[in-house]
JSON list of C-alpha atoms in Angstrom, two decimals:
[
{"chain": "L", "resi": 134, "resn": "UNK", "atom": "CA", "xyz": [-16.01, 17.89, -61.06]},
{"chain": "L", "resi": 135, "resn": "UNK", "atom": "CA", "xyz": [-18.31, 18.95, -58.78]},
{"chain": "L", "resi": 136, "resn": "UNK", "atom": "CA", "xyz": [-20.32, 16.33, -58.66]},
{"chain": "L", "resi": 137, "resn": "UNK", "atom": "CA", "xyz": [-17.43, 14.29, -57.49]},
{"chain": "L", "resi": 138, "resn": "UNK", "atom": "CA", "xyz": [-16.41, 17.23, -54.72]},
{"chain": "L", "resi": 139, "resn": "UNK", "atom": "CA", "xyz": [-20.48, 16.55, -53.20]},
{"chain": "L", "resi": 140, "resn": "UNK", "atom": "CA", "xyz": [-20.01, 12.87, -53.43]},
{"chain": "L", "resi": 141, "resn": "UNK", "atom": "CA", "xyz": [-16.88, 13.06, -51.25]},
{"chain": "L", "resi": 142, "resn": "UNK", "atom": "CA", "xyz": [-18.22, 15.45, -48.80]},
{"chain": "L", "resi": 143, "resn": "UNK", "atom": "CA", "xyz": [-20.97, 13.59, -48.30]},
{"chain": "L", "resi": 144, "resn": "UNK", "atom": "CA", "xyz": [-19.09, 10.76, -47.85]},
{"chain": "L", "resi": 145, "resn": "UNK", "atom": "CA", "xyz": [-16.73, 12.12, -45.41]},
{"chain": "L", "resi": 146, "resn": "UNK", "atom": "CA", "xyz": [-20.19, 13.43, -43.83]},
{"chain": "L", "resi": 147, "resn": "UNK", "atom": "CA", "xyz": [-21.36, 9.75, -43.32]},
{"chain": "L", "resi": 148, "resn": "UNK", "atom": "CA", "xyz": [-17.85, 8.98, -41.61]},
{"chain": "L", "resi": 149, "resn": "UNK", "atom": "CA", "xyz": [-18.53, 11.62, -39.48]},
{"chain": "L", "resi": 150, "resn": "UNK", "atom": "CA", "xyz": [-21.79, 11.25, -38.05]},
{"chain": "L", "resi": 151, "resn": "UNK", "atom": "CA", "xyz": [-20.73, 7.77, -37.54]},
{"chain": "L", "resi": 152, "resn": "UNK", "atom": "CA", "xyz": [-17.29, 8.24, -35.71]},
{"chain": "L", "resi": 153, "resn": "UNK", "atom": "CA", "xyz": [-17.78, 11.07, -33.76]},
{"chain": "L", "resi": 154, "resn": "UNK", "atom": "CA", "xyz": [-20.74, 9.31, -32.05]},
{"chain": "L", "resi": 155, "resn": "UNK", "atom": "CA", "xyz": [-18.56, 6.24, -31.44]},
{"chain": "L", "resi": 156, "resn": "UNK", "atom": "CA", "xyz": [-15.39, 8.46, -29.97]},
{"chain": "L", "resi": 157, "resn": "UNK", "atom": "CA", "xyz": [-18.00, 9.87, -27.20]},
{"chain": "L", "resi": 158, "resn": "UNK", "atom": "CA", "xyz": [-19.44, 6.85, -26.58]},
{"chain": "L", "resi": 159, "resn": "UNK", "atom": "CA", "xyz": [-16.12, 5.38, -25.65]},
{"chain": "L", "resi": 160, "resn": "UNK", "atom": "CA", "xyz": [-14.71, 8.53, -23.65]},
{"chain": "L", "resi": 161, "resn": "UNK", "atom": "CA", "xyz": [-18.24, 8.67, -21.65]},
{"chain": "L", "resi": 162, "resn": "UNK", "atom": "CA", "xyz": [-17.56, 5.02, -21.00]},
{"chain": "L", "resi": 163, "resn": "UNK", "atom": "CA", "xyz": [-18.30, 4.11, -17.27]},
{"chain": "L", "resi": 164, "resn": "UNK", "atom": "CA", "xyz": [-14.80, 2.85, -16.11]},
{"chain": "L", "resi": 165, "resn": "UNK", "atom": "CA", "xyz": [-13.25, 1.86, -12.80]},
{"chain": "L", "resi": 166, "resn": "UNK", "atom": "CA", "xyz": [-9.48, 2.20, -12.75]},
{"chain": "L", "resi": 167, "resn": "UNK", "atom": "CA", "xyz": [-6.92, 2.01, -9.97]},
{"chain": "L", "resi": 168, "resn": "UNK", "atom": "CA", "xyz": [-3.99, 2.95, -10.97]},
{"chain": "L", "resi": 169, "resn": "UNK", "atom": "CA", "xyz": [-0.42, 3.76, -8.57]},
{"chain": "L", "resi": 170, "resn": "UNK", "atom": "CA", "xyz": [3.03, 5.77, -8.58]},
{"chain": "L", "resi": 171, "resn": "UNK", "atom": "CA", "xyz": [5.86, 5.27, -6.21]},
{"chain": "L", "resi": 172, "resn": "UNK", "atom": "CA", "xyz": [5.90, 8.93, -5.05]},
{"chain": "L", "resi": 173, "resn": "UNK", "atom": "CA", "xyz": [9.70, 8.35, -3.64]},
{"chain": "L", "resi": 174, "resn": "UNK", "atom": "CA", "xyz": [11.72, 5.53, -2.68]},
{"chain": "L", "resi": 175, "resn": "UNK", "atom": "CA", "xyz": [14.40, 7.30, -0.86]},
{"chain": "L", "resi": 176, "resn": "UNK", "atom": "CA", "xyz": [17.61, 5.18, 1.36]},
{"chain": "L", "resi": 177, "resn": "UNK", "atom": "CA", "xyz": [16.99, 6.26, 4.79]},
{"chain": "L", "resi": 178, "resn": "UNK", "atom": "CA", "xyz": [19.96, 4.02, 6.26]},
{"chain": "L", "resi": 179, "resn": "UNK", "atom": "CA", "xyz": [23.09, 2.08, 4.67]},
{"chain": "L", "resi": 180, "resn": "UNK", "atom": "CA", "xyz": [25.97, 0.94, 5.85]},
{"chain": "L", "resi": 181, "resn": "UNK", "atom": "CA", "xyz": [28.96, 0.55, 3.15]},
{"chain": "L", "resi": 182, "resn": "UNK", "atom": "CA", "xyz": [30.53, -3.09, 2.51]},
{"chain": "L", "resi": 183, "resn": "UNK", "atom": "CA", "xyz": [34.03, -2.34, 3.82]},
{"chain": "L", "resi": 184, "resn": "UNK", "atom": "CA", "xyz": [32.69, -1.35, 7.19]},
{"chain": "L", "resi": 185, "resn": "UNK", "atom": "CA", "xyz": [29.21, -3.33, 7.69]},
{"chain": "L", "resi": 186, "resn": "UNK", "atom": "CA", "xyz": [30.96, -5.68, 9.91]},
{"chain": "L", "resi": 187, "resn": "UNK", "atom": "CA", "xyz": [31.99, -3.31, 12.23]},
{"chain": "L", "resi": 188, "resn": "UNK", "atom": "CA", "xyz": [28.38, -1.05, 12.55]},
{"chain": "L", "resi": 189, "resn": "UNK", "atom": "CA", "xyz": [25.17, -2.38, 13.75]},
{"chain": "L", "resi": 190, "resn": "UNK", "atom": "CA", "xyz": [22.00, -0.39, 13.25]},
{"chain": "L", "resi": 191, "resn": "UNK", "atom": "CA", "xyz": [19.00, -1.42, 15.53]},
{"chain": "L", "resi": 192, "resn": "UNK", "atom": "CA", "xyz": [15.20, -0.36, 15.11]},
{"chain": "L", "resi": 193, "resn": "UNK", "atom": "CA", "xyz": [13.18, -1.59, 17.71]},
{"chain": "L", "resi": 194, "resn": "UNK", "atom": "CA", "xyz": [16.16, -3.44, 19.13]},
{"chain": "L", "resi": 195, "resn": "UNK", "atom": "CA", "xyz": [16.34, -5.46, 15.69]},
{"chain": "L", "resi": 196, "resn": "UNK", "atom": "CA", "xyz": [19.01, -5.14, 13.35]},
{"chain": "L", "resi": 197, "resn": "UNK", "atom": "CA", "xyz": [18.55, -3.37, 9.94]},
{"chain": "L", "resi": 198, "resn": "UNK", "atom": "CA", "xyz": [20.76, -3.19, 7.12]},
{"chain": "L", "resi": 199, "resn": "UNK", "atom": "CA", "xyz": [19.17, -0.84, 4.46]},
{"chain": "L", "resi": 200, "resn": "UNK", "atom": "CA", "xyz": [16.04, 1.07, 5.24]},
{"chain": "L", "resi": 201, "resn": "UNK", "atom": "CA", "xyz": [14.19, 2.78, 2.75]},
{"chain": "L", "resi": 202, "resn": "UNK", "atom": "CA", "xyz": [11.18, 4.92, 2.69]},
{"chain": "L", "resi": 203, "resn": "UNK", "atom": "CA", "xyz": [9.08, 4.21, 0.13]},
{"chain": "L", "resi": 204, "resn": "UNK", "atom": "CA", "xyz": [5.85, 6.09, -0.62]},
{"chain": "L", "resi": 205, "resn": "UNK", "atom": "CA", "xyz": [3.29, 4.82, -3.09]},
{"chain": "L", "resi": 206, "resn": "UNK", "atom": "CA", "xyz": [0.09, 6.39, -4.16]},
{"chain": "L", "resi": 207, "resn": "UNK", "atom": "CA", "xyz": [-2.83, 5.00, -5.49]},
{"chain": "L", "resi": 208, "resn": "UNK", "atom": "CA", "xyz": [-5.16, 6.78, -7.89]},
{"chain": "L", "resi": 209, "resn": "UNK", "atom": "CA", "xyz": [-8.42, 5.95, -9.56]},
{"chain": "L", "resi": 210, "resn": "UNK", "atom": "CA", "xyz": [-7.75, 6.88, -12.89]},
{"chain": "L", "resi": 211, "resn": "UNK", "atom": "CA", "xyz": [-11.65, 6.25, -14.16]},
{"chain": "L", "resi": 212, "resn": "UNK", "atom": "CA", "xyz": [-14.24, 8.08, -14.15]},
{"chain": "L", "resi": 213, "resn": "UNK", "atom": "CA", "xyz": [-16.58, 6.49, -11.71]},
{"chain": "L", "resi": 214, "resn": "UNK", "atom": "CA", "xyz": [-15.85, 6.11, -8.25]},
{"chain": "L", "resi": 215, "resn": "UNK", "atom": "CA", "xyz": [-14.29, 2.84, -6.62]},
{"chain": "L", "resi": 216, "resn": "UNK", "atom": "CA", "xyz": [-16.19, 1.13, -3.56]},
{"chain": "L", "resi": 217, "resn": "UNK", "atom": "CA", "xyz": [-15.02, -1.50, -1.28]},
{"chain": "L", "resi": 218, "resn": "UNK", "atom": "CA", "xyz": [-17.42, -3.88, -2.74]},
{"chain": "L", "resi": 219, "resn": "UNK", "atom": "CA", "xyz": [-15.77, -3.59, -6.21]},
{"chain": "L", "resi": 220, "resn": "UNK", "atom": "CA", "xyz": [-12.73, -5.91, -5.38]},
{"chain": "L", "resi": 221, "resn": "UNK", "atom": "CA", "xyz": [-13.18, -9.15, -3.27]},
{"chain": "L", "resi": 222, "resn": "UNK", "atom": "CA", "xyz": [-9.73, -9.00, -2.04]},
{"chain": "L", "resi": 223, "resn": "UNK", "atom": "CA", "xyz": [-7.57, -6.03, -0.25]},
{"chain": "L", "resi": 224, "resn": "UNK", "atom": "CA", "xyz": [-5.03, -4.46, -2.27]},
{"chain": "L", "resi": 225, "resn": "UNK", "atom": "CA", "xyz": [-1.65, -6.28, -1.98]},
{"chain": "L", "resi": 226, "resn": "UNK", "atom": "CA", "xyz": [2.14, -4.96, -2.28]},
{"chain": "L", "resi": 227, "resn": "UNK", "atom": "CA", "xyz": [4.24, -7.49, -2.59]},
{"chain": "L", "resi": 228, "resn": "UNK", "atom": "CA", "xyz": [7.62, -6.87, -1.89]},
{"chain": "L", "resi": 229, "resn": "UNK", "atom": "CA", "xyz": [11.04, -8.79, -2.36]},
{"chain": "L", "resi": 230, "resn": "UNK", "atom": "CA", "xyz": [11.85, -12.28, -0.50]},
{"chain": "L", "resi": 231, "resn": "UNK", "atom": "CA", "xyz": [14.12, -10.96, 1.66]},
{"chain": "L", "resi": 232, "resn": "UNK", "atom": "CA", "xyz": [12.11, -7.83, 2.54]},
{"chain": "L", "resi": 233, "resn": "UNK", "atom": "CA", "xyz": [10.50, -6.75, 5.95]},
{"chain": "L", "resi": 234, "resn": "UNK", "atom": "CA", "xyz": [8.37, -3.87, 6.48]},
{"chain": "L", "resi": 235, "resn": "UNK", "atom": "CA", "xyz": [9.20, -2.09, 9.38]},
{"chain": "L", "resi": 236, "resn": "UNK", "atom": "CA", "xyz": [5.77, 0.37, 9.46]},
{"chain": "L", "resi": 237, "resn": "UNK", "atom": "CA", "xyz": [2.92, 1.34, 7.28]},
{"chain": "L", "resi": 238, "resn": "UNK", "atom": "CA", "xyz": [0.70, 4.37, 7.57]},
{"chain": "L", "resi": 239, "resn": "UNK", "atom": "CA", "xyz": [-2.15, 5.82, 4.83]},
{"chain": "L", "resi": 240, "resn": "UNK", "atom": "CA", "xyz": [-1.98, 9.57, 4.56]},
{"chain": "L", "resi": 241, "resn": "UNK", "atom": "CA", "xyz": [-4.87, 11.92, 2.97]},
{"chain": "L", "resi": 242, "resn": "UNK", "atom": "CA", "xyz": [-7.20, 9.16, 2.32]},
{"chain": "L", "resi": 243, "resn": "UNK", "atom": "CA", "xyz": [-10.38, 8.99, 1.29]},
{"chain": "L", "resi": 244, "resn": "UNK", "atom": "CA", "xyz": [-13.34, 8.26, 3.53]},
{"chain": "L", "resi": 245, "resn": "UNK", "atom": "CA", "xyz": [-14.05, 4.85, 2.48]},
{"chain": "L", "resi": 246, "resn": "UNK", "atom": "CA", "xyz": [-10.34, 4.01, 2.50]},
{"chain": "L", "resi": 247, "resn": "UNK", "atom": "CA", "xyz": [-10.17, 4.92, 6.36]},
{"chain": "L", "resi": 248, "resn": "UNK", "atom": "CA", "xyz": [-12.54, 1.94, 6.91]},
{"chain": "L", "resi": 249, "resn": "UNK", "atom": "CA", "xyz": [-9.52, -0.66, 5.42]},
{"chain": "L", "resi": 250, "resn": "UNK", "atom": "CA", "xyz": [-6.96, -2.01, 7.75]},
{"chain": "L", "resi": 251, "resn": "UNK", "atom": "CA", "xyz": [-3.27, -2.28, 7.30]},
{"chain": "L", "resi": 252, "resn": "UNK", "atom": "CA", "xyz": [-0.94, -4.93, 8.26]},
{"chain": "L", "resi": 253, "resn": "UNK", "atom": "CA", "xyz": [1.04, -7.58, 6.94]},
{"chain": "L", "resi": 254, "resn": "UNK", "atom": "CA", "xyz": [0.69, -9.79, 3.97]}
]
């Protein structure tokens, strides 16, 4: 019987010095991840059906119907940092069809993010 018992613990041993290596291989990993969360997407203005023929809402002497805030932020979720040489193209949020953004800003970023430009897409 005990034979047996140091056959299997060696075995399990073997699985282990093989395994473990692996899982910190793969958790040490260099990875670059970006990664974002809609922090709040909150209805700033709306006018009800029954009486939206009868109100007009203006921002910069245009007419909106529904105006939302929306804020969205975006994370690296690796563990190496993210340049602006790691993506040939800007980061893109596309929106609905019938969708106009009305103003952008970037809060609390980063310094290499302060060196990106917003504007429409």
């Amino acid at each position: 019987m005990s034979f047996s018992m140091e056959i299997l613990l060696g075995f399990l041993a073997v699985i282990a010095a093989i395994t473990v290596p692996l899982i910190i291989y793969f958790l040490q990993k260099s990875k670059k991840q970006l990664s974002y969360e809609i922090i709040s997407n909150t209805q700033l203005v709306g006018v009800e059906n029954e009486i939206q023929d009868r109100i007009t809402i203006l921002y910069d002497e245009k007419q909106v119907v529904n105006v939302h805030l929306i804020s969205i932020r975006f994370v690296n979720d690796g563990n190496q940092p993210i340049s602006i040489d790691d993506s040939a193209m800007p980061i893109n949020i596309k929106l609905g069809s019938a969708t106009n953004i009305l103003t952008c800003e970037v809060f609390d970023p980063c310094r290499q993010i302060r060196r990106t430009k917003l504007g429409r897409f």
